[in-house]
XYZ file of C-alpha atoms in Angstrom:
663
model
C -21.421 35.653 25.049
C -19.086 33.288 23.181
C -18.787 31.046 26.240
C -22.542 30.974 26.656
C -23.235 30.138 23.004
C -20.441 27.564 22.647
C -22.554 24.523 23.643
C -25.212 25.552 21.150
C -22.598 25.942 18.441
C -21.078 22.532 19.216
C -24.474 20.851 19.233
C -25.424 22.462 15.929
C -22.104 21.485 14.377
C -22.572 17.840 15.400
C -26.053 17.683 13.863
C -25.042 19.412 10.631
C -21.729 17.606 10.095
C -22.881 14.125 11.142
C -24.109 12.888 7.724
C -20.947 13.852 5.870
C -18.020 11.512 5.406
C -20.153 8.392 5.158
C -22.322 9.286 8.122
C -19.266 10.115 10.205
C -17.425 6.908 9.353
C -14.581 8.422 7.308
C -11.460 8.980 9.462
C -11.565 12.786 9.308
C -15.321 12.848 9.969
C -14.957 10.496 12.923
C -12.189 12.700 14.313
C -14.317 15.850 14.072
C -17.538 14.318 15.405
C -15.876 12.592 18.341
C -13.881 15.664 19.322
C -16.965 17.886 19.120
C -18.960 15.374 21.167
C -16.276 15.041 23.830
C -15.917 18.811 24.045
C -19.680 19.306 24.385
C -19.849 16.717 27.168
C -16.896 18.351 28.941
C -18.431 21.846 28.815
C -21.803 20.618 30.082
C -20.139 18.635 32.872
C -18.020 21.633 33.916
C -21.086 23.869 33.978
C -22.975 21.262 35.945
C -20.136 21.051 38.469
C -20.129 24.814 38.835
C -23.853 25.557 38.929
C -25.320 22.171 39.819
C -26.892 19.507 37.633
C -30.599 19.424 36.938
C -32.548 16.801 38.846
C -33.579 13.997 36.510
C -37.313 13.541 36.827
C -38.651 10.186 37.969
C -39.366 8.889 34.459
C -35.905 9.500 33.057
C -33.959 8.118 36.031
C -34.569 4.494 34.987
C -33.302 5.367 31.506
C -30.006 6.581 32.951
C -29.780 3.566 35.243
C -30.436 1.082 32.435
C -27.888 2.754 30.166
C -25.294 2.794 32.960
C -25.781 -0.924 33.662
C -25.497 -1.710 29.951
C -22.252 0.264 29.714
C -20.932 -1.529 32.793
C -21.576 -4.881 31.102
C -19.799 -3.575 28.005
C -16.830 -2.485 30.119
C -16.576 -5.893 31.794
C -16.799 -7.509 28.379
C -14.009 -5.311 27.060
C -11.713 -6.077 29.988
C -11.739 -9.774 29.078
C -11.671 -9.309 25.291
C -9.026 -10.876 23.096
C -8.151 -7.624 21.350
C -7.824 -4.739 23.789
C -7.517 -1.901 21.262
C -10.686 -2.813 19.341
C -12.543 -3.301 22.646
C -11.484 0.162 23.841
C -12.691 1.814 20.635
C -15.897 -0.225 20.664
C -16.657 0.771 24.228
C -16.031 4.419 23.379
C -18.517 4.119 20.504
C -21.146 3.111 23.068
C -20.047 5.524 25.778
C -20.019 8.660 23.631
C -23.710 8.756 22.606
C -24.705 7.687 26.118
C -22.542 10.473 27.551
C -24.076 13.033 25.206
C -27.561 11.877 26.159
C -26.885 12.072 29.899
C -24.995 15.385 29.757
C -27.723 17.120 27.771
C -30.502 15.582 29.859
C -28.968 16.654 33.174
C -27.932 20.091 31.958
C -31.450 21.105 30.910
C -32.812 22.643 27.715
C -35.739 24.828 26.755
C -38.304 24.832 23.938
C -36.161 27.164 21.839
C -33.196 24.797 22.031
C -35.338 21.769 21.189
C -36.983 23.497 18.226
C -33.581 24.576 16.924
C -32.174 21.055 17.102
C -35.296 19.707 15.381
C -34.892 22.300 12.613
C -31.211 21.457 12.174
C -31.918 17.738 12.049
C -34.730 18.090 9.510
C -32.623 20.469 7.429
C -29.794 17.948 7.397
C -32.009 14.986 6.488
C -33.799 17.038 3.810
C -30.495 17.920 2.149
C -29.464 14.262 2.086
C -32.908 13.266 0.762
C -32.656 15.709 -2.150
C -29.123 14.546 -2.929
C -30.286 10.914 -2.856
C -33.100 11.693 -5.298
C -30.716 13.471 -7.648
C -28.116 10.698 -7.550
C -30.664 7.913 -7.749
C -32.239 9.465 -10.846
C -29.058 8.609 -12.727
C -27.519 5.642 -10.957
C -30.179 3.786 -8.968
C -30.195 2.828 -5.293
C -26.442 2.275 -5.022
C -25.657 5.756 -6.345
C -28.432 7.285 -4.233
C -26.861 5.895 -1.066
C -23.337 7.079 -1.897
C -23.364 9.703 0.857
C -23.422 6.964 3.517
C -21.725 4.345 1.300
C -24.785 2.178 1.982
C -28.378 2.903 0.851
C -29.839 1.245 3.964
C -27.877 3.436 6.351
C -28.719 6.639 4.478
C -32.364 5.550 4.458
C -32.271 5.227 8.260
C -31.005 8.806 8.485
C -33.798 10.027 6.192
C -36.447 8.168 8.199
C -35.420 10.231 11.245
C -36.277 13.410 9.358
C -39.479 11.947 7.930
C -41.021 10.991 11.266
C -39.978 14.346 12.749
C -41.800 16.044 9.876
C -44.865 13.824 10.247
C -45.175 14.448 13.991
C -44.580 18.182 13.532
C -47.268 18.321 10.825
C -49.763 16.608 13.128
C -48.933 19.010 15.972
C -49.320 22.015 13.665
C -52.656 20.628 12.444
C -53.904 20.408 16.033
C -52.856 24.035 16.560
C -54.680 24.964 13.328
C -51.481 26.287 11.726
C -52.314 25.330 8.149
C -49.239 26.932 6.601
C -46.953 24.977 8.896
C -48.887 21.792 8.113
C -48.269 22.214 4.384
C -44.558 22.903 4.914
C -44.041 19.850 7.116
C -46.041 17.610 4.778
C -44.034 18.834 1.799
C -40.789 18.024 3.572
C -42.147 14.615 4.556
C -43.015 13.837 0.926
C -39.490 14.766 -0.157
C -38.120 12.323 2.403
C -40.555 9.628 1.242
C -39.463 10.117 -2.370
C -35.848 9.590 -1.322
C -36.800 6.388 0.487
C -38.506 5.133 -2.668
C -35.256 5.675 -4.575
C -33.116 4.023 -1.880
C -35.502 1.034 -1.668
C -34.343 -0.090 1.774
C -36.362 -2.934 3.268
C -35.294 -2.034 6.792
C -36.188 1.623 6.325
C -39.694 0.888 5.070
C -40.217 -1.608 7.877
C -39.050 0.969 10.426
C -41.193 3.704 8.892
C -44.272 1.498 8.768
C -43.926 0.383 12.394
C -43.256 3.900 13.709
C -46.173 5.439 11.789
C -48.488 2.626 12.896
C -47.520 3.278 16.517
C -48.086 7.001 15.963
C -51.539 6.262 14.554
C -52.417 4.062 17.536
C -51.008 6.620 19.970
C -52.598 9.782 18.590
C -55.478 8.373 16.558
C -57.894 8.181 19.457
C -57.855 11.972 19.696
C -58.588 12.444 15.980
C -61.860 12.586 14.166
C -63.054 9.575 12.213
C -62.200 11.325 8.971
C -58.671 12.135 10.186
C -58.130 8.499 11.190
C -59.288 7.346 7.782
C -56.900 9.758 6.049
C -54.043 8.617 8.288
C -54.805 4.940 7.621
C -54.912 5.627 3.888
C -51.600 7.464 4.100
C -50.067 4.508 5.920
C -51.393 2.185 3.224
C -49.870 4.401 0.532
C -46.507 4.318 2.321
C -46.689 0.526 2.463
C -47.601 0.373 -1.234
C -44.767 2.685 -2.212
C -42.354 0.604 -0.187
C -43.565 -2.631 -1.759
C -43.248 -1.201 -5.269
C -39.770 0.179 -4.614
C -38.558 -3.109 -3.166
C -40.089 -5.100 -6.028
C -38.237 -2.910 -8.520
C -34.995 -3.272 -6.576
C -35.118 -7.057 -6.429
C -36.374 -7.325 -9.970
C -33.267 -5.554 -11.258
C -30.651 -6.843 -8.792
C -28.314 -9.642 -9.773
C -26.651 -10.408 -6.461
C -26.635 -14.220 -6.106
C -25.807 -13.933 -2.394
C -28.692 -11.657 -1.394
C -30.488 -14.375 0.588
C -27.515 -15.357 2.771
C -28.591 -12.933 5.468
C -30.423 -15.782 7.195
C -27.167 -17.750 7.282
C -25.395 -14.747 8.797
C -28.071 -14.480 11.490
C -27.708 -18.187 12.200
C -23.915 -17.905 12.524
C -24.282 -14.818 14.722
C -26.689 -16.668 17.010
C -24.087 -19.423 17.291
C -21.591 -16.802 18.421
C -24.063 -15.485 20.974
C -24.787 -18.996 22.239
C -21.070 -19.557 22.846
C -20.652 -16.376 24.929
C -24.105 -15.217 26.039
C -23.176 -13.334 29.207
C -20.323 -10.972 28.266
C -19.833 -11.655 24.580
C -16.576 -11.336 22.676
C -15.916 -7.705 23.585
C -17.102 -4.326 22.237
C -16.108 -3.913 18.608
C -14.818 -7.489 18.313
C -17.527 -9.031 16.146
C -15.580 -8.677 12.897
C -12.414 -9.950 14.548
C -14.153 -13.063 15.872
C -16.628 -13.937 13.111
C -14.101 -15.831 10.982
C -14.259 -18.818 13.320
C -18.032 -19.011 12.686
C -18.047 -18.472 8.937
C -20.417 -20.686 6.981
C -19.742 -22.480 3.689
C -21.437 -21.735 0.390
C -22.056 -25.243 -0.837
C -22.777 -24.261 -4.446
C -19.686 -22.064 -4.874
C -16.244 -23.150 -6.170
C -14.697 -21.568 -3.057
C -16.816 -22.455 -0.022
C -15.525 -19.868 2.443
C -14.877 -17.085 -0.049
C -17.533 -14.838 1.493
C -17.031 -13.479 5.000
C -19.189 -11.388 7.306
C -18.044 -8.768 9.786
C -21.390 -7.944 11.401
C -24.685 -9.693 12.070
C -26.799 -7.597 9.660
C -28.568 -6.549 12.837
C -27.155 -3.908 15.138
C -29.089 -5.414 18.041
C -27.672 -8.882 17.441
C -24.175 -7.532 16.749
C -24.230 -5.648 20.050
C -25.466 -8.731 21.909
C -22.658 -10.829 20.419
C -20.089 -8.196 21.368
C -21.109 -7.265 24.926
C -23.427 -10.123 25.827
C -27.187 -10.483 25.846
C -27.710 -8.809 29.267
C -25.694 -5.688 28.371
C -27.394 -5.343 25.001
C -30.752 -5.887 26.678
C -30.161 -3.072 29.169
C -29.127 -0.656 26.411
C -32.141 -1.647 24.307
C -34.428 -1.207 27.319
C -33.006 2.290 27.883
C -33.733 3.242 24.255
C -37.252 1.764 24.349
C -38.085 3.469 27.643
C -36.834 6.783 26.250
C -39.130 6.383 23.243
C -42.072 5.516 25.507
C -41.477 8.552 27.724
C -41.309 10.811 24.686
C -44.575 9.462 23.302
C -46.432 9.839 26.612
C -47.303 12.804 28.757
C -46.838 15.637 26.252
C -50.314 16.000 24.765
C -51.298 19.655 24.539
C -47.758 20.864 25.152
C -45.956 23.075 22.654
C -43.183 20.484 22.515
C -45.543 17.575 21.792
C -44.723 17.434 18.073
C -40.977 17.390 18.604
C -41.310 14.985 21.509
C -43.391 12.505 19.570
C -41.218 12.870 16.481
C -38.113 12.108 18.525
C -39.809 9.119 20.142
C -40.876 7.837 16.732
C -37.333 8.348 15.430
C -36.005 6.167 18.259
C -38.604 3.491 17.497
C -37.732 3.591 13.794
C -34.027 3.223 14.554
C -34.656 0.316 16.931
C -36.785 -1.493 14.336
C -34.339 -0.806 11.519
C -31.407 -1.805 13.732
C -32.928 -5.255 14.051
C -32.195 -5.943 10.365
C -29.222 -3.650 9.578
C -25.943 -2.689 11.222
C -26.760 0.975 11.780
C -24.252 1.348 14.609
C -21.458 1.571 12.024
C -22.517 5.186 11.339
C -21.789 7.663 14.170
C -24.473 9.983 12.778
C -27.141 7.407 13.630
C -26.005 7.255 17.257
C -24.903 10.771 18.176
C -27.743 12.833 16.690
C -30.602 10.670 18.084
C -28.860 10.732 21.484
C -28.780 14.531 21.399
C -32.404 14.784 20.286
C -33.604 12.347 22.947
C -31.601 14.017 25.714
C -32.908 17.496 24.951
C -36.476 16.269 24.435
C -36.522 14.408 27.751
C -35.028 17.451 29.477
C -37.872 19.598 28.154
C -40.383 16.902 29.006
C -40.032 17.374 32.735
C -43.393 19.095 32.737
C -42.306 22.654 31.976
C -41.989 24.398 28.642
C -39.062 26.432 29.924
C -36.544 24.585 32.042
C -32.943 25.272 32.982
C -31.076 26.337 29.870
C -27.482 25.214 30.243
C -27.180 25.102 26.466
C -27.556 28.873 26.442
C -25.766 29.557 29.682
C -28.759 30.718 31.758
C -28.195 28.119 34.418
C -28.995 30.286 37.376
C -31.992 32.343 36.284
C -34.153 30.012 34.189
C -37.139 28.408 35.865
C -36.931 24.647 35.821
C -36.151 21.559 37.822
C -34.081 21.765 40.944
C -30.328 21.626 40.523
C -27.921 19.754 42.707
C -25.135 22.031 43.899
C -21.873 20.195 43.956
C -19.747 22.482 46.093
C -16.812 20.136 45.726
C -14.179 22.606 44.676
C -11.882 22.303 41.682
C -10.921 18.627 42.005
C -13.892 17.199 40.014
C -13.414 19.820 37.292
C -9.701 19.002 37.009
C -10.523 15.298 36.847
C -13.061 15.950 34.088
C -10.527 17.921 32.047
C -7.871 15.222 32.494
C -10.296 12.499 31.425
C -11.285 14.567 28.411
C -7.661 15.107 27.416
C -6.831 11.403 27.778
C -9.874 10.285 25.809
C -9.375 12.923 23.113
C -5.719 12.026 22.588
C -5.742 8.282 23.209
C -8.976 7.379 21.447
C -9.404 10.080 18.802
C -6.399 12.231 17.878
C -3.500 9.763 18.165
C -5.315 6.961 16.290
C -6.241 9.399 13.530
C -2.671 10.684 13.166
C -1.316 7.135 13.249
C -3.780 6.037 10.587
C -2.767 8.963 8.389
C 0.915 8.081 8.758
C 0.238 4.411 8.010
C -1.730 5.233 4.863
C 1.074 7.448 3.637
C 3.655 4.756 4.440
C 1.794 2.124 2.439
C 1.475 4.478 -0.507
C 5.227 5.208 -0.459
C 6.291 1.568 -0.271
C 9.864 1.053 0.855
C 10.395 4.802 1.171
C 7.625 5.004 3.768
C 9.282 2.878 6.452
C 9.962 5.866 8.711
C 6.316 6.911 8.508
C 5.139 3.448 9.521
C 7.501 3.611 12.495
C 5.929 6.947 13.407
C 2.462 5.380 13.174
C 3.558 2.601 15.548
C 4.853 5.184 18.035
C 1.666 7.233 17.864
C -0.579 4.225 18.413
C 1.175 1.586 20.478
C -1.947 -0.566 20.765
C -2.514 -1.184 17.056
C -0.992 -4.504 15.936
C -1.242 -3.835 12.191
C 1.495 -1.215 12.255
C 3.901 -3.708 13.811
C 2.840 -6.307 11.267
C 3.534 -3.915 8.403
C 6.902 -2.946 9.869
C 7.879 -6.608 10.212
C 6.910 -7.325 6.604
C 8.892 -4.296 5.445
C 11.949 -5.527 7.350
C 11.734 -8.945 5.710
C 11.191 -7.534 2.216
C 14.165 -5.172 2.217
C 16.526 -7.887 0.993
C 18.359 -10.989 2.287
C 17.424 -11.446 5.920
C 20.317 -11.188 8.361
C 20.328 -11.818 12.089
C 19.448 -8.215 12.931
C 16.427 -7.991 10.641
C 15.281 -11.464 11.689
C 15.362 -10.454 15.354
C 13.629 -7.146 14.681
C 10.874 -8.759 12.578
C 10.340 -11.522 15.137
C 10.079 -8.984 17.955
C 7.550 -6.891 16.026
C 5.424 -9.933 15.212
C 5.531 -11.081 18.828
C 4.383 -7.615 19.911
C 1.553 -7.742 17.377
C 0.631 -11.224 18.579
C 0.479 -9.969 22.159
C -1.734 -7.037 21.167
C -4.124 -9.252 19.209
C -3.767 -12.858 20.368
C -6.957 -13.937 18.577
C -5.478 -13.297 15.104
C -4.122 -16.409 13.341
C -1.880 -14.389 11.014
C 0.739 -13.543 13.617
C 1.573 -17.099 14.754
C 1.450 -18.148 11.100
C 3.985 -15.499 10.119
C 6.180 -16.350 13.094
C 6.061 -20.017 12.084
C 7.219 -19.148 8.577
C 9.978 -17.000 10.026
C 11.209 -19.790 12.278
C 11.017 -22.408 9.540
C 12.549 -20.455 6.679
C 14.971 -18.133 8.448
C 15.600 -19.145 12.052
C 16.670 -22.707 11.332
C 18.857 -21.911 8.295
C 20.328 -18.669 9.620
C 21.346 -19.982 13.023
C 21.324 -23.726 12.492
C 18.839 -23.931 15.351
C 17.251 -27.385 15.425
C 14.646 -26.241 17.963
C 13.268 -23.763 15.409
C 11.368 -26.600 13.707
C 9.578 -27.490 16.946
C 8.709 -23.858 17.562
C 7.404 -23.565 14.006
C 5.232 -26.665 14.485
C 3.673 -25.222 17.641
C 3.044 -21.901 15.914
C 1.467 -23.548 12.854
C -0.833 -25.524 15.146
C -1.791 -22.361 16.994
C -2.628 -20.616 13.726
C -4.806 -23.540 12.651
C -6.589 -23.513 16.019
C -7.315 -19.781 15.778
C -8.726 -20.132 12.244
C -10.911 -23.266 12.307
C -12.727 -22.298 9.069
C -9.613 -21.336 7.095
C -7.718 -24.168 5.341
C -4.554 -22.187 4.622
C -2.851 -22.679 8.021
C -3.637 -26.400 7.767
C -2.032 -26.506 4.306
C 1.131 -24.904 5.619
C 1.096 -27.166 8.675
C 0.835 -30.188 6.379
C 3.756 -29.037 4.274
C 5.855 -28.330 7.350
C 5.097 -31.709 8.959
C 5.889 -33.525 5.722
C 9.351 -31.963 5.679
C 9.857 -33.108 9.289
C 8.962 -36.684 8.361
C 5.514 -36.657 9.954
C 3.693 -38.035 6.926
C 0.658 -39.351 8.808
C 0.087 -36.072 10.650
C 0.689 -34.144 7.440
C -1.963 -36.157 5.592
C -4.405 -35.586 8.458
C -3.822 -31.830 8.244
C -4.320 -31.879 4.459
C -7.544 -33.894 4.763
C -8.883 -31.349 7.237
C -7.968 -28.562 4.838
C -9.704 -30.323 1.927
C -12.796 -30.907 4.055
C -13.015 -27.120 4.359
C -12.131 -26.301 0.745
C -12.377 -29.277 -1.643
C -10.885 -27.141 -4.422
C -7.699 -26.269 -2.539
C -5.474 -27.380 -5.419
C -2.105 -27.144 -3.664
C -3.389 -29.438 -0.898
C -4.381 -32.019 -3.540
C -0.937 -31.818 -5.136
C 0.860 -32.167 -1.813
C -1.344 -35.082 -0.791
C -0.597 -36.982 -4.010
C 3.117 -36.496 -3.447
C 2.946 -37.676 0.162
C 0.971 -40.789 -0.772
C 3.479 -41.636 -3.486
C 6.341 -41.134 -1.075
C 4.660 -43.512 1.365
C 4.139 -46.086 -1.404
C 0.328 -45.923 -1.467
C 0.015 -45.830 -5.242
C -3.693 -46.714 -5.371
C -4.581 -43.959 -2.940
C -2.310 -41.573 -4.822
C -4.145 -42.339 -8.080
C -7.492 -41.705 -6.390
C -6.188 -38.441 -4.937
C -4.921 -37.442 -8.386
C -8.374 -38.070 -9.904
C -9.851 -35.733 -7.299
C -7.177 -33.177 -8.196
C -8.049 -33.413 -11.892
C -11.767 -33.148 -11.139
C -11.209 -30.060 -8.978
C -9.011 -28.477 -11.655
C -11.555 -29.145 -14.395
C -14.390 -27.839 -12.234
C -12.557 -24.540 -11.846
C -12.233 -24.000 -15.595
C -13.457 -20.497 -16.356
C -13.723 -19.549 -12.685
C -12.436 -16.075 -11.860
C -11.569 -15.547 -8.187
C -13.241 -12.495 -6.665
C -11.059 -12.144 -3.559
C -7.524 -12.673 -2.339
C -8.687 -15.685 -0.352
C -10.247 -17.270 -3.439
C -7.092 -16.688 -5.466
C -5.043 -18.491 -2.830
C -7.435 -21.436 -2.785
C -7.390 -22.067 -6.547
C -3.763 -21.070 -7.168
C -1.558 -23.745 -8.670
C 1.957 -23.341 -9.968
C 2.297 -23.695 -13.723
C 3.107 -27.260 -14.693
C 2.335 -28.760 -11.269
C -0.464 -30.914 -12.624
C 1.679 -32.349 -15.400
C 4.547 -32.924 -12.993
C 2.329 -34.946 -10.679
C 1.016 -36.906 -13.669
C 4.587 -37.800 -14.670
C 5.310 -38.970 -11.122
C 2.326 -41.295 -11.334
C 3.536 -42.752 -14.635
C 5.134 -46.170 -14.148
C 8.276 -44.949 -15.844
C 8.527 -41.857 -13.647
C 10.215 -41.359 -10.319
C 7.276 -41.665 -8.027
C 9.370 -41.302 -4.977
C 10.348 -37.738 -5.780
C 7.742 -35.453 -4.287
C 7.323 -32.661 -6.796
C 4.699 -30.524 -5.164
C 5.686 -27.651 -2.971
C 3.605 -25.782 -0.486
């Protein structure tokens, strides 16, 4: 009995636990959800190997084919990505919901299983809706969305429950079950109230589109009065959304709220550069820095960064390429279309249509928000769609692998494998590798790394343990190298160890400018003085240039390159590097100071005076400015007395040849 009910228990646990921990984004929540999902897929695959998989009906076969092609594009993209670990995790984030969908679809499910999943999903969304209303009553939209750490993402979760309730109410009305109609409508109103508190533009857009499609799809079978009531209800939803959004924007004070268009423009530039296979699954945030856009009216032009496209569809296209994203989108759209068609009069019609509408709402909302950051918004819809399509094969009672009745239930034909134990062993091995390598070990390593950072110097052994647990993560090697260098005066042993760790990190993530930059500093400040190695300066120059190439929108590597070249006597090249840095950030004060010193050293007093006036203007323009990020603090930082020291150097009685600025 336990073995037969285990898939049901796993499925129920996924649906109920998904919204917790930031929609499954917190480390512990991700661990639990991914392990439960992998285990459910494994059990369904093992049962399918033993008793045969259900035949996918003609309509759902293209869905599986489209999803498989999209995943293949994502895999090819990941194999050529510049950061293998992030690509592996990103591909798993796509593979897991697709695997759940396929495993549930091919295992079969019956009306009881579908109704239970619908009830669990609506119960979960209702709980989050009530919590959002309670929190929003006191703290507004931001507090209301605390459960998902983002009001827009929580609103997407609530929209799933709302459209399920709306479709179920319509199905109950057709069956003349007035009590059920009132219950479903009451739940739908609770969800709508939560959306009004969350005031998410994307959620109201998604809800409006999905309900309009529902009206067009089912309205022809309604009476004129019913269509009028439905149209009025849709108008009320639109009015409520407009009022909620007007209140939100009337009270918000975010001066950067309209930069979403700039983010879309930058993301399209990324897509145009790599349209076929993209940058790699999960690599958007690691690649976006090279496409950052300036804020012309801000003291620090590149102080704001973006790590996603504010559109899950566009983010996915940038990561795995337009064709791969297109195939995955086509699979989701076809699934929604199949769920909306061919179920009229069936007992599962309400759940079918609700699930199809939920997919449509997610697709619409995903066009303007990065919903893929929340596992709950991928795993639960995949489960719902898989079960609904399994039931939609034309029978109300099909093979019930979720309950273990794989041999006696009427339903679609099953393919008998008859291949012995080898496929089952392979499935278990793959499960074990994926569970350890992609879920358990990264979680344990992350826990050790967090503890190490909290302990400071006393946590070195825990950071070493994190690096052993996850040998693909470059940050642990970076942190170990920094700890080695900060323990005290650097000797040959610590220099060699730190350099080796940074080289390993650089090899694991060759697209990151920080690692060549740190290696350049190590060569310049330690390698040359510790060993008297004259070639260290040349190696440092090459590394500084590499860092500047990898970060074309960041002036800091150029500043350090300019300082390094000036010490090597390359004044012209140093000034060129500083000018490039100042083109990016005109208020980079240390670059101004260094430039004045270099011009004085070269004897260009007129140019030095002009550069000093620009330095004074930049310094005066920053009066009262408070940096809001580490990057901004570095841009406007200036050592105490540097300005006066440069002014003395410019004085005719001063020693203009002594360069006083340091980098």
